[in-house]
Amino acid sequence: MQPILQFSLHQTKYTTSPSHTSPPLPLKMISSQIQKLNSTKPSSSLLPKPSILSHGNPSLPIYKQQHLPKRQANFRIRAVLGNAKVLSKPSTTETAVKVKATVTVKVTVGGIFSNIGLTIPLDELTEVFGKSFLLELVSSQLDPKTGLEKETIKAYAHKASQKDDEVKYETKFTVPAGFGAVGAVLVENQHHKEIFLQDIVLEGFPNGPVNVECDSWAHSKYDDSKKRIFFANKSYITSETPDGLKRLREQELEDIRGNGEGERKSHERIYDYDTYNDLGFPDITSKLARPVLGGKERPYPRRCRTGRPRSRKDPSSESKSLINYVPRDEVFSEVKQFTFSAKTLKSVLNALLPSIESVFEDPKLGFSYFNSIDSLFDEGVTLPKPKNPGFLRTVLPRLVKTFREGGDELLLFDTPDMIDRDKFSWFKDEEFSRQTLAGLNPFSIQLVTEWPLTSKLDPEIYGPPESMITTELLEKEIGGIMTVEEAMKQKRIFMLDYHDLYLPYVNKVRELEGTTLYGSRTLFFLMENGTLRPLAIELTRPPSGDKPQWKQVFTPSCSDATGCWLWRLAKAHVCAHDSGYHQLVIHWLRTHCCAEPYIIAANRQLSAMHPINRLLRPHFRYTMEINALARESLINAAGIIETTFSPGKYCMELSSVAYDKLWRFDTEALPADLIRRGMAVEDPTARHGLKLAIEDYPFANDGLVLWDAIKEWVGDYVNHYYPEAIKVESDKELQAWWTEVRAKGHEDKKDEPWWPVLKTQENLVHVLTTIIWVTSGHHAAVNFGQYMYGGYFPNRPTIARTNMPTESPSDEEWKLFLKKPELSLLKCFPTQLQATKVMAVLNVLSSHSPDEEYIGEKTEPSWEENPVIKAAFEKFAGKLKELEGIIDERNTDLNLKNRTGAGVVPYELLKPFSAHGVTGKGVPNSISI
């Protein structure tokens, strides 16, 4: 049998005019040329050498002045020695296919289209020669003859068009017969700068296009010679990986894991673990040194490793650098459409806060009158002339609104919705109680299940453990309606308990300037109308030096003016305790901090083509960069949290104690969390399978609808890819991910017996639903109401600066309290500087960016291409739209007094969708602010 020579006619420009089209070469002429070629012994000098465009096969010789036809997509030529024929409409299995590749690149700030940098001339030259990207198509199949991977098909892509923030690159391939389905594309970026790839579309296959979602940065080959691997949108669990992609699947994960050595570079995509050893600044001063969080002494989740050098003065700590590394695909600040949240927050932290500090000459100065607080919303704060005029107004239009003559700018706060509706709501006991169920922190209220109340701390160190809230006192406050025993049986007594967590830090915090602390308990009684009424507040100071333990109980039903003002001061202390606990534990620890190990492990162990990776990806976007920013300026030594929240420099230590004593993955699920706090019991006959202890519990009622919707969507998704339990248990990547979450990400709790195991679809659905709930619903509930409830800081003071007047008062202090108790309350509140800084930060943290991605709003490309998954997501999206209507209806029901009424802010924090700005509603997919 004679050998066959196969020729491919490629699309090549033969004239300088892009619109010129050469006339088709007659079939007779083609046959004549081939016959002539067949009658002559081939010469290496006549046949072109194999090239990238020829995919290793010889192509027709091209001469400079010769006009050849454009490639005809519907023909191929097969030349046989002594014979030739033209075949039309090639089949998918027996003939080559002409494929067009379109690469979409997003314009970036500082990228190749910014016209900044010395490499621009070189990159422009690259564009001129049409060698912007080298693309390689990878077959999903192995070569049946050799059992090895098939040779990739290569071509350079050239810039074809640009519109707005998108640039299109194109090239064409000839995919030979028998190549098999394209399972991946290798990309080599020929520019000297990285480029953000959105997607690659391969068109021309008989069964439709092959879509490759990238949504990733492609590094320059001059930074890293390794090509980027992008898999097609079809998802595969580990055991079902096509043979031709197995090696690439493993290689990509190995590259992402790195080797755990060296300092990370900004273009890298390496995910690894480290302790929180970068919060302090020991090289500046010992006062700014902070202990390492993570390890036996101070258990903590792990963060992403940066590999920065160790501190000179404290080898256990990491030194600082100008760039805080996060893996490249976790950074959104340079892609225009994702700049809003990060840029705004950075502007507040790096530009606005220093400007505010320069305004207040005395950082210890408090507010002398409540009218002074109101002036922040009515008159604003004049800022000094900025170095960059107009910058703050541009970046922070909601805060910096007015430009005054002479160059000064005005910081003017919007009145929070809560105060706009009822200016005196913060002063009322009803609102104080309501916010435990429908406010910024609905995660702390718990049912009292043991009586009498007793501390579990060592009495040798902290004093008598018995509470001073007695049965007689409670029954008096209840008003003779029932006994305490009856109230306990009927589940009518609830509590905010910050006693044992805070008490060990009281003496430490009191050594700091300008602040104080107590351990506290606050008890509430459930009324017949479903609302809570406060009963008592107990404040405790442990023994200190020669001073014995001090504790006192304050009640709202005081019969004299002195008792009423003491109650208001006690409430201010409790609100400061709740603000600190909310920010450090409920918000930072349980969402931002504990989610980072899930993200690191998912990238290290779940391939980009794994369906669980693709399910979780929308819920992990941009969390790591926000966390890195928090370590730089929010939770760091002398950062905004330490300087404005209780308990000062011990804030992060306290969160470590809470992680050690309180955090469990199995109770992060909303139903389990409610049951743990006694706020619900299992009831198969009840909606959501739970009976709430307080029926009108807005956060729980709305949250359970969202939880059920997420669980149903996750169940549909998981059961599609894992129809049998054995597939869950045998999925190596999945098991490696979950093992690493426990063993490395949450290493200090790896041996706890409560970790779920992944043996069935139900196990997997529960774990994934919990993670998605934490990153979406939980975070939204405790984040986007921060300005609404904390913007007017008397409602939620972040710190208490003075002791109670009844604790060892001097004669002068007591006389001042009796003469002007309002001034005593103002002195207890944060200083002018603290309050103004916190208000600015909370305003930004509570704001949705214009391009926010809300849960259930946008399908992922890989879901879109799978009819089963697409239908399941559409059902999920429909459930969330139903939730919108349910919440709107509930907020008009006057029988639900914890969410409706005169001057009451309706509970909307778990409404899935929102406009941009500070709205008090909207559930984004991920923790991105």
PDB file of N, CA, C and O in Angstrom, residues 17 25 30 72 103 111 157 199 215 229 235 260 343 390 437 459 467 469 523 549 692 702 706 730 775 781 816 861 888:
ATOM      1  N   SER A  17      -3.959  44.016   1.696  1.00  0.00           N
ATOM      2  CA  SER A  17      -5.335  44.462   1.903  1.00  0.00           C
ATOM      3  C   SER A  17      -6.124  43.382   2.624  1.00  0.00           C
ATOM      4  O   SER A  17      -6.257  42.274   2.126  1.00  0.00           O
ATOM      5  N   LEU A  25      -9.018  28.763  -6.653  1.00  0.00           N
ATOM      6  CA  LEU A  25      -8.195  28.018  -7.590  1.00  0.00           C
ATOM      7  C   LEU A  25      -9.033  26.891  -8.175  1.00  0.00           C
ATOM      8  O   LEU A  25      -9.625  26.108  -7.440  1.00  0.00           O
ATOM      9  N   ILE A  30      -5.792  22.362  -9.335  1.00  0.00           N
ATOM     10  CA  ILE A  30      -5.285  21.686  -8.135  1.00  0.00           C
ATOM     11  C   ILE A  30      -4.875  20.263  -8.475  1.00  0.00           C
ATOM     12  O   ILE A  30      -3.796  19.800  -8.090  1.00  0.00           O
ATOM     13  N   GLN A  72     -10.581  27.074   2.424  1.00  0.00           N
ATOM     14  CA  GLN A  72     -11.990  26.765   2.242  1.00  0.00           C
ATOM     15  C   GLN A  72     -12.418  25.818   3.343  1.00  0.00           C
ATOM     16  O   GLN A  72     -11.931  24.706   3.461  1.00  0.00           O
ATOM     17  N   VAL A 103     -10.203  34.346  21.540  1.00  0.00           N
ATOM     18  CA  VAL A 103      -9.794  34.560  22.927  1.00  0.00           C
ATOM     19  C   VAL A 103     -10.256  35.945  23.349  1.00  0.00           C
ATOM     20  O   VAL A 103      -9.961  36.934  22.676  1.00  0.00           O
ATOM     21  N   GLY A 111      -2.296  46.821  32.769  1.00  0.00           N
ATOM     22  CA  GLY A 111      -2.032  45.697  31.899  1.00  0.00           C
ATOM     23  C   GLY A 111      -1.415  46.136  30.592  1.00  0.00           C
ATOM     24  O   GLY A 111      -0.928  47.250  30.442  1.00  0.00           O
ATOM     25  N   ALA A 157      -2.279  33.312  18.192  1.00  0.00           N
ATOM     26  CA  ALA A 157      -3.462  34.163  18.063  1.00  0.00           C
ATOM     27  C   ALA A 157      -3.016  35.606  17.860  1.00  0.00           C
ATOM     28  O   ALA A 157      -2.011  36.042  18.415  1.00  0.00           O
ATOM     29  N   ASP A 199     -12.265  34.167  28.392  1.00  0.00           N
ATOM     30  CA  ASP A 199     -12.642  32.842  27.893  1.00  0.00           C
ATOM     31  C   ASP A 199     -12.015  32.597  26.532  1.00  0.00           C
ATOM     32  O   ASP A 199     -11.471  33.508  25.895  1.00  0.00           O
ATOM     33  N   ASP A 215     -11.316  33.161  33.063  1.00  0.00           N
ATOM     34  CA  ASP A 215     -11.524  34.042  34.206  1.00  0.00           C
ATOM     35  C   ASP A 215     -10.269  34.057  35.083  1.00  0.00           C
ATOM     36  O   ASP A 215     -10.324  33.874  36.294  1.00  0.00           O
ATOM     37  N   ILE A 229      -2.773  26.176  31.869  1.00  0.00           N
ATOM     38  CA  ILE A 229      -3.670  25.103  31.467  1.00  0.00           C
ATOM     39  C   ILE A 229      -5.105  25.551  31.734  1.00  0.00           C
ATOM     40  O   ILE A 229      -5.444  25.909  32.863  1.00  0.00           O
ATOM     41  N   SER A 235     -17.388  19.253  33.164  1.00  0.00           N
ATOM     42  CA  SER A 235     -16.817  18.882  34.456  1.00  0.00           C
ATOM     43  C   SER A 235     -16.692  17.367  34.591  1.00  0.00           C
ATOM     44  O   SER A 235     -17.524  16.615  34.078  1.00  0.00           O
ATOM     45  N   GLY A 260       6.289  25.058  49.017  1.00  0.00           N
ATOM     46  CA  GLY A 260       6.351  25.569  50.381  1.00  0.00           C
ATOM     47  C   GLY A 260       7.605  26.348  50.710  1.00  0.00           C
ATOM     48  O   GLY A 260       7.876  26.624  51.881  1.00  0.00           O
ATOM     49  N   LYS A 343     -11.031  49.154  46.018  1.00  0.00           N
ATOM     50  CA  LYS A 343     -10.465  50.491  45.870  1.00  0.00           C
ATOM     51  C   LYS A 343     -11.067  51.445  46.889  1.00  0.00           C
ATOM     52  O   LYS A 343     -10.357  52.263  47.482  1.00  0.00           O
ATOM     53  N   GLY A 390      -9.901  66.340  44.818  1.00  0.00           N
ATOM     54  CA  GLY A 390     -10.971  65.633  44.131  1.00  0.00           C
ATOM     55  C   GLY A 390     -10.896  64.131  44.221  1.00  0.00           C
ATOM     56  O   GLY A 390     -11.851  63.441  43.878  1.00  0.00           O
ATOM     57  N   LEU A 437     -32.673  39.858  67.736  1.00  0.00           N
ATOM     58  CA  LEU A 437     -33.354  38.929  66.822  1.00  0.00           C
ATOM     59  C   LEU A 437     -33.342  39.411  65.384  1.00  0.00           C
ATOM     60  O   LEU A 437     -33.429  38.599  64.457  1.00  0.00           O
ATOM     61  N   PRO A 459     -12.589  29.747  90.117  1.00  0.00           N
ATOM     62  CA  PRO A 459     -12.921  30.737  91.157  1.00  0.00           C
ATOM     63  C   PRO A 459     -11.703  31.236  91.920  1.00  0.00           C
ATOM     64  O   PRO A 459     -11.745  32.323  92.507  1.00  0.00           O
ATOM     65  N   SER A 467     -23.784  33.791  89.935  1.00  0.00           N
ATOM     66  CA  SER A 467     -24.311  35.057  89.447  1.00  0.00           C
ATOM     67  C   SER A 467     -25.124  35.741  90.539  1.00  0.00           C
ATOM     68  O   SER A 467     -25.730  35.095  91.396  1.00  0.00           O
ATOM     69  N   ILE A 469     -27.679  37.516  89.689  1.00  0.00           N
ATOM     70  CA  ILE A 469     -29.054  37.563  89.180  1.00  0.00           C
ATOM     71  C   ILE A 469     -29.800  36.408  89.837  1.00  0.00           C
ATOM     72  O   ILE A 469     -29.654  35.250  89.469  1.00  0.00           O
ATOM     73  N   LEU A 523     -30.189  39.321  80.500  1.00  0.00           N
ATOM     74  CA  LEU A 523     -31.324  38.405  80.434  1.00  0.00           C
ATOM     75  C   LEU A 523     -32.557  39.108  79.867  1.00  0.00           C
ATOM     76  O   LEU A 523     -32.780  40.297  80.116  1.00  0.00           O
ATOM     77  N   GLN A 549     -13.334  40.611  93.811  1.00  0.00           N
ATOM     78  CA  GLN A 549     -14.259  40.613  92.675  1.00  0.00           C
ATOM     79  C   GLN A 549     -15.367  41.640  92.922  1.00  0.00           C
ATOM     80  O   GLN A 549     -15.862  41.783  94.031  1.00  0.00           O
ATOM     81  N   LEU A 692     -39.049  26.896  66.105  1.00  0.00           N
ATOM     82  CA  LEU A 692     -38.292  27.977  66.717  1.00  0.00           C
ATOM     83  C   LEU A 692     -38.793  28.266  68.122  1.00  0.00           C
ATOM     84  O   LEU A 692     -39.999  28.221  68.392  1.00  0.00           O
ATOM     85  N   ASP A 702     -36.144  34.029  57.848  1.00  0.00           N
ATOM     86  CA  ASP A 702     -35.677  34.278  56.485  1.00  0.00           C
ATOM     87  C   ASP A 702     -34.487  33.386  56.153  1.00  0.00           C
ATOM     88  O   ASP A 702     -34.357  32.879  55.035  1.00  0.00           O
ATOM     89  N   LEU A 706     -33.663  30.577  52.971  1.00  0.00           N
ATOM     90  CA  LEU A 706     -32.458  30.627  52.141  1.00  0.00           C
ATOM     91  C   LEU A 706     -31.655  29.342  52.290  1.00  0.00           C
ATOM     92  O   LEU A 706     -31.162  28.790  51.295  1.00  0.00           O
ATOM     93  N   SER A 730     -14.971   7.384  46.938  1.00  0.00           N
ATOM     94  CA  SER A 730     -13.804   7.003  46.144  1.00  0.00           C
ATOM     95  C   SER A 730     -13.206   8.160  45.350  1.00  0.00           C
ATOM     96  O   SER A 730     -12.202   7.964  44.658  1.00  0.00           O
ATOM     97  N   THR A 775     -20.558  31.680  53.500  1.00  0.00           N
ATOM     98  CA  THR A 775     -19.991  32.703  52.624  1.00  0.00           C
ATOM     99  C   THR A 775     -21.052  33.616  52.022  1.00  0.00           C
ATOM    100  O   THR A 775     -20.716  34.684  51.519  1.00  0.00           O
ATOM    101  N   ALA A 781     -25.863  38.652  56.508  1.00  0.00           N
ATOM    102  CA  ALA A 781     -26.676  39.016  57.667  1.00  0.00           C
ATOM    103  C   ALA A 781     -25.905  39.844  58.681  1.00  0.00           C
ATOM    104  O   ALA A 781     -26.498  40.648  59.405  1.00  0.00           O
ATOM    105  N   LEU A 816     -20.524  64.281  89.687  1.00  0.00           N
ATOM    106  CA  LEU A 816     -20.701  64.645  88.287  1.00  0.00           C
ATOM    107  C   LEU A 816     -21.807  63.804  87.652  1.00  0.00           C
ATOM    108  O   LEU A 816     -22.631  64.314  86.879  1.00  0.00           O
ATOM    109  N   PRO A 861     -20.592  29.403  33.438  1.00  0.00           N
ATOM    110  CA  PRO A 861     -20.556  28.799  32.104  1.00  0.00           C
ATOM    111  C   PRO A 861     -20.629  27.274  32.108  1.00  0.00           C
ATOM    112  O   PRO A 861     -21.300  26.687  31.255  1.00  0.00           O
ATOM    113  N   ASP A 888     -40.858  40.498  51.666  1.00  0.00           N
ATOM    114  CA  ASP A 888     -41.693  41.701  51.499  1.00  0.00           C
ATOM    115  C   ASP A 888     -43.040  41.523  52.190  1.00  0.00           C
ATOM    116  O   ASP A 888     -43.548  42.443  52.852  1.00  0.00           O
TER     117      ASP A 888
END
